[in-house]
mmCIF file of C-alpha atoms and ligand atoms in Angstrom:
data_model
loop_
_atom_site.group_PDB
_atom_site.id
_atom_site.type_symbol
_atom_site.label_atom_id
_atom_site.label_comp_id
_atom_site.label_asym_id
_atom_site.label_seq_id
_atom_site.Cartn_x
_atom_site.Cartn_y
_atom_site.Cartn_z
ATOM 1 C CA MET A 1 42.357 12.940 62.932
ATOM 2 C CA ALA A 2 40.986 14.324 59.649
ATOM 3 C CA ALA A 3 44.465 14.108 58.163
ATOM 4 C CA ALA A 4 44.852 10.588 59.498
ATOM 5 C CA HIS A 5 41.496 9.609 58.004
ATOM 6 C CA ALA A 6 42.375 11.249 54.719
ATOM 7 C CA SER A 7 45.750 9.415 54.504
ATOM 8 C CA LEU A 8 43.963 6.154 55.534
ATOM 9 C CA ARG A 9 41.382 6.693 52.717
ATOM 10 C CA THR A 10 44.337 7.432 50.312
ATOM 11 C CA LEU A 11 46.089 4.312 51.421
ATOM 12 C CA LEU A 12 42.918 2.182 50.884
ATOM 13 C CA PHE A 13 42.429 3.771 47.476
ATOM 14 C CA VAL A 14 46.060 2.992 46.480
ATOM 15 C CA CYS A 15 45.650 -0.609 47.700
ATOM 16 C CA LEU A 16 42.384 -1.037 45.709
ATOM 17 C CA LEU A 17 44.128 0.334 42.618
ATOM 18 C CA ALA A 18 47.034 -1.975 43.080
ATOM 19 C CA ALA A 19 44.703 -4.922 43.576
ATOM 20 C CA ALA A 20 42.490 -4.158 40.521
ATOM 21 C CA PRO A 21 44.865 -5.274 37.809
ATOM 22 C CA ALA A 22 45.587 -8.569 39.660
ATOM 23 C CA ALA A 23 41.914 -9.243 39.991
ATOM 24 C CA MET A 24 41.370 -8.566 36.317
ATOM 25 C CA ALA A 25 44.257 -10.776 35.328
ATOM 26 C CA ASP A 26 42.699 -13.553 37.415
ATOM 27 C CA SER A 27 39.327 -13.444 35.692
ATOM 28 C CA PRO A 28 38.699 -16.527 33.594
ATOM 29 C CA VAL A 29 39.137 -16.332 29.835
ATOM 30 C CA LYS A 30 35.747 -16.697 28.159
ATOM 31 C CA VAL A 31 36.248 -19.302 25.474
ATOM 32 C CA ILE A 32 34.151 -20.531 22.516
ATOM 33 C CA PHE A 33 35.687 -23.924 21.463
ATOM 34 C CA ASP A 34 35.031 -24.887 17.788
ATOM 35 C CA THR A 35 36.203 -28.351 17.008
ATOM 36 C CA ASP A 36 36.195 -30.969 14.169
ATOM 37 C CA ILE A 37 36.071 -33.677 16.837
ATOM 38 C CA ALA A 38 35.701 -37.107 15.188
ATOM 39 C CA GLY A 39 38.707 -37.498 12.863
ATOM 40 C CA ASP A 40 41.742 -37.103 15.045
ATOM 41 C CA VAL A 41 41.828 -37.490 18.791
ATOM 42 C CA ASP A 42 43.740 -34.293 19.771
ATOM 43 C CA ASP A 43 40.345 -32.545 19.830
ATOM 44 C CA VAL A 44 39.362 -34.832 22.728
ATOM 45 C CA GLY A 45 42.583 -33.993 24.578
ATOM 46 C CA ALA A 46 42.067 -30.274 23.874
ATOM 47 C CA LEU A 47 38.513 -30.277 25.254
ATOM 48 C CA ALA A 48 39.738 -32.131 28.294
ATOM 49 C CA ALA A 49 42.519 -29.659 28.951
ATOM 50 C CA LEU A 50 40.100 -26.786 28.468
ATOM 51 C CA HIS A 51 37.727 -28.264 31.118
ATOM 52 C CA VAL A 52 40.540 -28.617 33.635
ATOM 53 C CA LEU A 53 41.649 -25.021 32.958
ATOM 54 C CA ALA A 54 37.934 -24.142 33.673
ATOM 55 C CA ASP A 55 38.032 -26.295 36.869
ATOM 56 C CA ARG A 56 41.064 -24.177 37.991
ATOM 57 C CA GLY A 57 39.208 -20.794 37.266
ATOM 58 C CA GLU A 58 41.451 -19.920 34.340
ATOM 59 C CA ALA A 59 38.769 -20.385 31.697
ATOM 60 C CA GLU A 60 35.029 -20.273 31.266
ATOM 61 C CA ILE A 61 33.564 -22.367 28.395
ATOM 62 C CA LEU A 62 30.746 -20.405 26.791
ATOM 63 C CA ALA A 63 29.919 -22.794 23.973
ATOM 64 C CA CYS A 64 31.250 -25.583 21.774
ATOM 65 C CA GLY A 65 30.703 -25.778 18.014
ATOM 66 C CA ILE A 66 31.252 -28.791 15.871
ATOM 67 C CA SER A 67 32.750 -28.331 12.417
ATOM 68 C CA SER A 68 33.019 -32.048 11.420
ATOM 69 C CA ASN A 69 30.316 -33.746 9.418
ATOM 70 C CA ASN A 70 29.919 -36.669 11.724
ATOM 71 C CA PRO A 71 26.433 -37.345 13.275
ATOM 72 C CA TRP A 72 27.924 -38.536 16.613
ATOM 73 C CA ALA A 73 30.238 -35.558 17.067
ATOM 74 C CA PRO A 74 27.894 -33.243 19.037
ATOM 75 C CA ALA A 75 26.807 -35.971 21.464
ATOM 76 C CA CYS A 76 30.492 -37.049 21.947
ATOM 77 C CA VAL A 77 31.312 -33.507 22.970
ATOM 78 C CA ASP A 78 28.270 -33.393 25.352
ATOM 79 C CA SER A 79 29.454 -36.680 26.845
ATOM 80 C CA ILE A 80 32.841 -35.106 27.705
ATOM 81 C CA ASN A 81 31.240 -31.900 28.936
ATOM 82 C CA THR A 82 28.929 -33.958 31.158
ATOM 83 C CA TRP A 83 31.883 -35.939 32.531
ATOM 84 C CA PHE A 84 33.484 -32.709 33.584
ATOM 85 C CA GLY A 85 30.312 -31.560 35.269
ATOM 86 C CA ARG A 86 29.262 -29.096 32.583
ATOM 87 C CA PRO A 87 26.344 -30.834 30.935
ATOM 88 C CA ASP A 88 24.628 -27.599 29.897
ATOM 89 C CA ILE A 89 27.282 -25.918 27.811
ATOM 90 C CA PRO A 90 25.443 -24.914 24.598
ATOM 91 C CA ILE A 91 26.590 -27.029 21.572
ATOM 92 C CA GLY A 92 26.128 -26.214 17.959
ATOM 93 C CA ARG A 93 26.431 -28.410 14.847
ATOM 94 C CA VAL A 94 27.913 -27.526 11.491
ATOM 95 C CA GLY A 95 25.072 -26.112 9.354
ATOM 96 C CA GLU A 96 26.295 -26.786 5.889
ATOM 97 C CA PHE A 97 29.258 -28.937 5.287
ATOM 98 C CA VAL A 98 30.704 -28.014 1.921
ATOM 99 C CA THR A 99 31.962 -31.444 0.899
ATOM 100 C CA ASP A 100 29.758 -34.548 0.775
ATOM 101 C CA LYS A 101 32.338 -36.613 2.564
ATOM 102 C CA PRO A 102 31.340 -37.528 6.125
ATOM 103 C CA ILE A 103 34.232 -37.437 8.657
ATOM 104 C CA ASP A 104 34.821 -40.937 9.884
ATOM 105 C CA SER A 105 35.636 -41.512 13.523
ATOM 106 C CA ARG A 106 37.176 -44.282 15.595
ATOM 107 C CA TYR A 107 35.608 -43.059 18.818
ATOM 108 C CA ALA A 108 32.851 -40.475 18.469
ATOM 109 C CA ARG A 109 29.901 -42.915 18.304
ATOM 110 C CA ALA A 110 31.306 -45.127 21.062
ATOM 111 C CA VAL A 111 31.852 -42.158 23.408
ATOM 112 C CA ALA A 112 28.376 -40.826 22.614
ATOM 113 C CA GLU A 113 26.738 -44.198 23.287
ATOM 114 C CA GLU A 114 28.686 -45.321 26.294
ATOM 115 C CA PHE A 115 28.808 -42.069 28.324
ATOM 116 C CA PRO A 116 25.840 -40.175 29.784
ATOM 117 C CA HIS A 117 24.674 -37.008 27.930
ATOM 118 C CA ASP A 118 21.342 -35.402 27.231
ATOM 119 C CA LEU A 119 21.829 -34.005 23.709
ATOM 120 C CA PRO A 120 18.956 -34.825 21.261
ATOM 121 C CA ALA A 121 19.731 -36.393 17.845
ATOM 122 C CA SER A 122 22.190 -34.358 16.021
ATOM 123 C CA TYR A 123 19.767 -32.950 13.368
ATOM 124 C CA ARG A 124 17.890 -31.293 16.297
ATOM 125 C CA VAL A 125 20.930 -29.607 17.640
ATOM 126 C CA PRO A 126 21.073 -25.804 16.589
ATOM 127 C CA THR A 127 23.639 -24.710 14.146
ATOM 128 C CA ALA A 128 26.942 -23.396 15.582
ATOM 129 C CA GLU A 129 26.355 -19.919 14.106
ATOM 130 C CA GLN A 130 22.979 -19.730 15.909
ATOM 131 C CA VAL A 131 24.510 -20.777 19.190
ATOM 132 C CA TYR A 132 27.458 -18.378 18.768
ATOM 133 C CA ARG A 133 25.150 -15.413 17.954
ATOM 134 C CA ARG A 134 23.125 -16.050 21.065
ATOM 135 C CA VAL A 135 26.294 -16.461 23.308
ATOM 136 C CA LEU A 136 28.128 -13.545 21.833
ATOM 137 C CA ALA A 137 25.109 -11.202 22.119
ATOM 138 C CA ALA A 138 25.089 -11.811 25.853
ATOM 139 C CA GLN A 139 28.769 -11.034 26.454
ATOM 140 C CA GLU A 140 30.541 -7.825 27.196
ATOM 141 C CA ASP A 141 32.389 -6.110 24.330
ATOM 142 C CA GLY A 142 35.847 -7.340 23.634
ATOM 143 C CA SER A 143 35.598 -10.188 26.120
ATOM 144 C CA VAL A 144 35.435 -13.445 24.171
ATOM 145 C CA THR A 145 38.182 -15.649 22.807
ATOM 146 C CA ILE A 146 37.253 -18.007 20.041
ATOM 147 C CA VAL A 147 39.558 -21.011 19.519
ATOM 148 C CA THR A 148 39.113 -23.175 16.420
ATOM 149 C CA VAL A 149 40.914 -26.579 16.192
ATOM 150 C CA GLY A 150 39.194 -27.734 13.035
ATOM 151 C CA PHE A 151 37.667 -26.385 9.838
ATOM 152 C CA LEU A 152 36.559 -22.763 9.512
ATOM 153 C CA THR A 153 33.019 -23.669 8.341
ATOM 154 C CA ASN A 154 31.174 -22.420 11.411
ATOM 155 C CA LEU A 155 33.036 -19.092 11.554
ATOM 156 C CA ALA A 156 32.365 -18.466 7.891
ATOM 157 C CA ALA A 157 28.653 -19.094 8.545
ATOM 158 C CA LEU A 158 28.790 -16.797 11.584
ATOM 159 C CA LEU A 159 30.373 -13.932 9.677
ATOM 160 C CA ASP A 160 27.648 -14.315 6.994
ATOM 161 C CA THR A 161 24.662 -14.119 9.437
ATOM 162 C CA PRO A 162 22.308 -11.205 9.089
ATOM 163 C CA ALA A 163 20.858 -9.198 12.055
ATOM 164 C CA ASP A 164 18.021 -11.188 13.691
ATOM 165 C CA ASP A 165 16.034 -11.410 16.992
ATOM 166 C CA LEU A 166 19.264 -12.704 18.736
ATOM 167 C CA SER A 167 21.209 -9.491 17.939
ATOM 168 C CA PRO A 168 20.688 -6.340 15.913
ATOM 169 C CA LEU A 169 24.261 -6.801 14.649
ATOM 170 C CA THR A 170 25.368 -8.874 11.713
ATOM 171 C CA GLY A 171 27.649 -11.727 12.363
ATOM 172 C CA ALA A 172 30.767 -9.677 11.310
ATOM 173 C CA GLU A 173 29.687 -6.822 13.507
ATOM 174 C CA LEU A 174 28.943 -9.059 16.467
ATOM 175 C CA VAL A 175 32.371 -10.696 16.141
ATOM 176 C CA LYS A 176 34.089 -7.302 15.856
ATOM 177 C CA ALA A 177 32.209 -6.034 19.012
ATOM 178 C CA LYS A 178 32.465 -9.030 21.266
ATOM 179 C CA VAL A 179 35.588 -11.022 20.300
ATOM 180 C CA LYS A 180 38.850 -10.161 21.771
ATOM 181 C CA GLN A 181 40.896 -12.608 19.694
ATOM 182 C CA TRP A 182 40.597 -15.703 17.541
ATOM 183 C CA VAL A 183 43.154 -18.418 18.144
ATOM 184 C CA VAL A 184 43.512 -20.865 15.252
ATOM 185 C CA MET A 185 45.069 -24.326 15.058
ATOM 186 C CA GLY A 186 45.906 -24.141 11.370
ATOM 187 C CA GLY A 187 48.488 -23.320 8.738
ATOM 188 C CA VAL A 188 52.188 -23.789 8.425
ATOM 189 C CA PHE A 189 54.362 -20.839 9.568
ATOM 190 C CA PRO A 190 55.841 -18.854 8.040
ATOM 191 C CA GLU A 191 55.997 -20.928 4.768
ATOM 192 C CA GLY A 192 52.202 -21.336 4.350
ATOM 193 C CA HIS A 193 52.598 -24.901 3.027
ATOM 194 C CA PHE A 194 54.502 -28.090 3.651
ATOM 195 C CA ALA A 195 57.704 -28.924 1.767
ATOM 196 C CA ASN A 196 55.785 -30.870 -0.730
ATOM 197 C CA GLY A 197 53.594 -27.854 -1.540
ATOM 198 C CA SER A 198 50.396 -29.059 0.092
ATOM 199 C CA GLY A 199 48.357 -27.055 2.623
ATOM 200 C CA GLU A 200 47.548 -27.877 6.277
ATOM 201 C CA TYR A 201 44.501 -30.104 6.875
ATOM 202 C CA ASN A 202 42.230 -27.738 8.847
ATOM 203 C CA LEU A 203 42.597 -24.972 6.232
ATOM 204 C CA LYS A 204 42.459 -27.430 3.297
ATOM 205 C CA VAL A 205 39.084 -29.397 3.776
ATOM 206 C CA THR A 206 36.776 -26.461 3.390
ATOM 207 C CA PRO A 207 38.936 -24.050 1.361
ATOM 208 C CA ASP A 208 36.187 -21.424 0.582
ATOM 209 C CA ALA A 209 35.465 -21.044 4.356
ATOM 210 C CA THR A 210 39.242 -20.801 5.037
ATOM 211 C CA GLN A 211 39.656 -17.951 2.481
ATOM 212 C CA GLN A 212 36.669 -16.044 3.685
ATOM 213 C CA VAL A 213 37.374 -16.221 7.376
ATOM 214 C CA ILE A 214 41.106 -15.656 7.361
ATOM 215 C CA ASN A 215 40.934 -12.790 4.884
ATOM 216 C CA HIS A 216 38.041 -11.022 6.491
ATOM 217 C CA TRP A 217 38.103 -11.837 10.311
ATOM 218 C CA PRO A 218 37.779 -8.445 12.113
ATOM 219 C CA THR A 219 39.738 -9.108 15.323
ATOM 220 C CA PRO A 220 43.386 -9.938 16.222
ATOM 221 C CA VAL A 221 44.309 -13.491 15.321
ATOM 222 C CA VAL A 222 46.918 -15.857 16.645
ATOM 223 C CA PHE A 223 47.880 -19.001 14.700
ATOM 224 C CA SER A 224 49.233 -22.154 16.305
ATOM 225 C CA GLY A 225 50.595 -23.662 13.065
ATOM 226 C CA PHE A 226 51.056 -27.355 12.367
ATOM 227 C CA GLU A 227 54.723 -27.182 13.390
ATOM 228 C CA ILE A 228 53.878 -26.163 16.946
ATOM 229 C CA GLY A 229 51.756 -29.126 17.990
ATOM 230 C CA GLU A 230 53.463 -31.613 15.628
ATOM 231 C CA VAL A 231 56.369 -31.958 18.154
ATOM 232 C CA VAL A 232 54.330 -32.051 21.303
ATOM 233 C CA HIS A 233 53.289 -35.636 22.015
ATOM 234 C CA THR A 234 50.733 -36.491 24.716
ATOM 235 C CA GLY A 235 48.051 -39.115 25.538
ATOM 236 C CA ALA A 236 49.945 -42.288 26.789
ATOM 237 C CA LYS A 237 49.586 -41.145 30.455
ATOM 238 C CA LEU A 238 45.751 -41.470 30.085
ATOM 239 C CA ALA A 239 46.301 -45.173 30.582
ATOM 240 C CA ASP A 240 46.817 -44.470 34.296
ATOM 241 C CA ILE A 241 43.506 -42.656 34.911
ATOM 242 C CA ASP A 242 39.970 -43.782 35.632
ATOM 243 C CA PRO A 243 38.836 -46.210 32.921
ATOM 244 C CA ALA A 244 35.392 -44.573 33.197
ATOM 245 C CA SER A 245 36.726 -41.344 31.572
ATOM 246 C CA PRO A 246 35.419 -40.663 28.057
ATOM 247 C CA VAL A 247 38.749 -38.862 27.436
ATOM 248 C CA ARG A 248 40.683 -42.102 28.116
ATOM 249 C CA ARG A 249 38.076 -44.110 26.025
ATOM 250 C CA GLY A 250 38.649 -41.793 23.104
ATOM 251 C CA TYR A 251 42.380 -42.366 23.046
ATOM 252 C CA GLU A 252 41.921 -45.986 23.778
ATOM 253 C CA LEU A 253 39.784 -46.340 20.635
ATOM 254 C CA TYR A 254 41.921 -44.001 18.501
ATOM 255 C CA ASN A 255 45.373 -45.368 19.224
ATOM 256 C CA LYS A 256 45.314 -47.750 22.154
ATOM 257 C CA LEU A 257 46.476 -45.124 24.648
ATOM 258 C CA THR A 258 49.705 -44.180 22.942
ATOM 259 C CA ASN A 259 50.989 -40.699 22.372
ATOM 260 C CA ARG A 260 49.511 -38.497 19.667
ATOM 261 C CA ASN A 261 50.587 -35.094 18.336
ATOM 262 C CA SER A 262 49.018 -32.210 20.277
ATOM 263 C CA TRP A 263 48.037 -29.777 17.605
ATOM 264 C CA ASP A 264 44.696 -28.773 19.162
ATOM 265 C CA GLN A 265 45.925 -28.660 22.790
ATOM 266 C CA THR A 266 48.552 -26.049 21.881
ATOM 267 C CA ALA A 267 45.795 -23.661 20.598
ATOM 268 C CA VAL A 268 43.749 -24.161 23.727
ATOM 269 C CA LEU A 269 46.750 -23.608 25.984
ATOM 270 C CA TYR A 270 47.646 -20.406 24.163
ATOM 271 C CA ALA A 271 44.043 -19.244 24.146
ATOM 272 C CA VAL A 272 43.817 -19.479 27.974
ATOM 273 C CA ARG A 273 47.332 -18.810 29.204
ATOM 274 C CA GLY A 274 48.849 -16.722 26.417
ATOM 275 C CA ALA A 275 52.426 -17.317 25.124
ATOM 276 C CA SER A 276 53.618 -17.531 28.767
ATOM 277 C CA ASP A 277 57.007 -19.320 28.810
ATOM 278 C CA TYR A 278 55.777 -21.823 26.256
ATOM 279 C CA TRP A 279 56.177 -19.882 23.062
ATOM 280 C CA THR A 280 57.206 -16.582 21.521
ATOM 281 C CA LEU A 281 54.792 -14.513 19.406
ATOM 282 C CA SER A 282 55.881 -13.668 15.877
ATOM 283 C CA PRO A 283 56.018 -9.997 14.855
ATOM 284 C CA PRO A 284 52.649 -8.720 13.604
ATOM 285 C CA GLY A 285 51.749 -9.504 10.054
ATOM 286 C CA VAL A 286 49.012 -10.499 7.604
ATOM 287 C CA CYS A 287 48.148 -14.119 6.854
ATOM 288 C CA SER A 288 46.201 -14.192 3.579
ATOM 289 C CA VAL A 289 44.635 -16.921 1.498
ATOM 290 C CA PRO A 290 44.719 -16.577 -2.251
ATOM 291 C CA ASP A 291 42.161 -18.138 -4.615
ATOM 292 C CA ASN A 292 42.421 -21.861 -5.179
ATOM 293 C CA SER A 293 44.877 -22.167 -2.355
ATOM 294 C CA GLN A 294 44.020 -25.714 -1.335
ATOM 295 C CA GLY A 295 44.780 -24.814 2.234
ATOM 296 C CA CYS A 296 48.026 -22.945 1.491
ATOM 297 C CA HIS A 297 48.435 -19.364 2.723
ATOM 298 C CA ASP A 298 50.743 -16.439 2.489
ATOM 299 C CA TRP A 299 52.476 -14.612 5.334
ATOM 300 C CA ARG A 300 54.020 -11.290 5.304
ATOM 301 C CA GLU A 301 55.247 -9.209 8.231
ATOM 302 C CA ASP A 302 53.511 -5.800 8.607
ATOM 303 C CA PRO A 303 53.676 -3.593 11.674
ATOM 304 C CA ALA A 304 49.988 -2.669 11.061
ATOM 305 C CA GLY A 305 49.020 -6.351 10.706
ATOM 306 C CA THR A 306 46.614 -7.983 13.268
ATOM 307 C CA HIS A 307 47.890 -11.540 12.803
ATOM 308 C CA ARG A 308 50.650 -13.327 14.654
ATOM 309 C CA TYR A 309 51.835 -16.921 14.964
ATOM 310 C CA LEU A 310 53.387 -19.052 17.705
ATOM 311 C CA ILE A 311 57.129 -19.787 17.615
ATOM 312 C CA GLU A 312 58.667 -22.612 19.677
ATOM 313 C CA LYS A 313 60.396 -21.487 22.816
ATOM 314 C CA MET A 314 60.104 -24.021 25.640
ATOM 315 C CA PRO A 315 61.316 -27.468 24.725
ATOM 316 C CA PRO A 316 58.347 -29.376 23.272
ATOM 317 C CA GLU A 317 58.730 -32.196 25.837
ATOM 318 C CA GLN A 318 58.134 -29.634 28.592
ATOM 319 C CA VAL A 319 55.048 -28.251 26.833
ATOM 320 C CA ALA A 320 53.857 -31.820 26.487
ATOM 321 C CA ALA A 321 54.285 -32.523 30.167
ATOM 322 C CA GLU A 322 52.281 -29.382 30.974
ATOM 323 C CA ILE A 323 49.468 -30.321 28.534
ATOM 324 C CA GLU A 324 49.342 -33.929 29.573
ATOM 325 C CA SER A 325 49.155 -33.000 33.204
ATOM 326 C CA LEU A 326 45.961 -31.093 32.337
ATOM 327 C CA MET A 327 44.541 -33.950 30.222
ATOM 328 C CA ILE A 328 44.960 -36.521 33.031
ATOM 329 C CA THR A 329 43.540 -34.325 35.754
ATOM 330 C CA PRO A 330 40.142 -35.741 37.051
ATOM 331 C CA PRO A 331 37.062 -33.522 36.976
ATOM 332 C CA ALA A 332 36.692 -31.184 39.927
ATOM 333 C CA LYS A 333 32.840 -31.327 39.965
ATOM 334 C CA LYS A 334 32.218 -35.058 40.123
HETATM 335 CA CA1 CA B 401 40.978 -31.012 15.309
#
């Protein structure tokens, strides 16, 4: 009997061991979503896809930060979060926008005004770096994925924060402790610039923040370059969904419910599901931003490097179908 019990215990133990990795793999990816929502509309599609991934248990949205200098952008994000049944996701605004130019939007004000949300006027919203410090301090070490689909202003501000009552760690120390990886929609790989010599938009608008963050970020980084989302076209199928959706309304105002490139959605999909069958990861290397780069960057392979970029694998039409199926899925918690 004792031997039988022992072997049963051993069997149970082996079963638990075998189950453990599966359970860990199934735990949702904890995501901070940093967006320049306002200018282009792929940010709207990316946030919608992220919510649906959260509805399916694949992701948990810890916070949203806004890097665009548009007064309606935070409330626009809160309206979309509210639509998906997550009205209390912490939202932070850009603290100091380094250009004086506001970011115009075809949809941010309308979505903020037409759809329910409870965010106060944008000047009363905390800065993204404050929100990120609070959220990161509460998480386990090495557990958070930050995905940026806009300017790097908020991450630059986060790295610069001193220790305070939210955390005894500086911003850079906090990121190093808590963040597993940073996924960036930005850059052009491997060239570092377009054929005409200019740099990619997200890295170009606030170049000092770009240089600081890319050159000094203390965790592994994966870039979804311009070329990845450029060929993935989604949005037209939103014409078939509930007209009461702020996601549909955003695309309607932006481009009358036609397809748009899916730069930001590719970064979100990678952040949650990894390369999967969608993409191949480049060999490790170092992306670096020289002085006065205007959004251009260098890339060199280096086995000791902590940066990688996505390389097309699955045909872009198939990636688009996957992303668009997420974007058109209705909220689970209505
Ligand atoms: Ca964007």
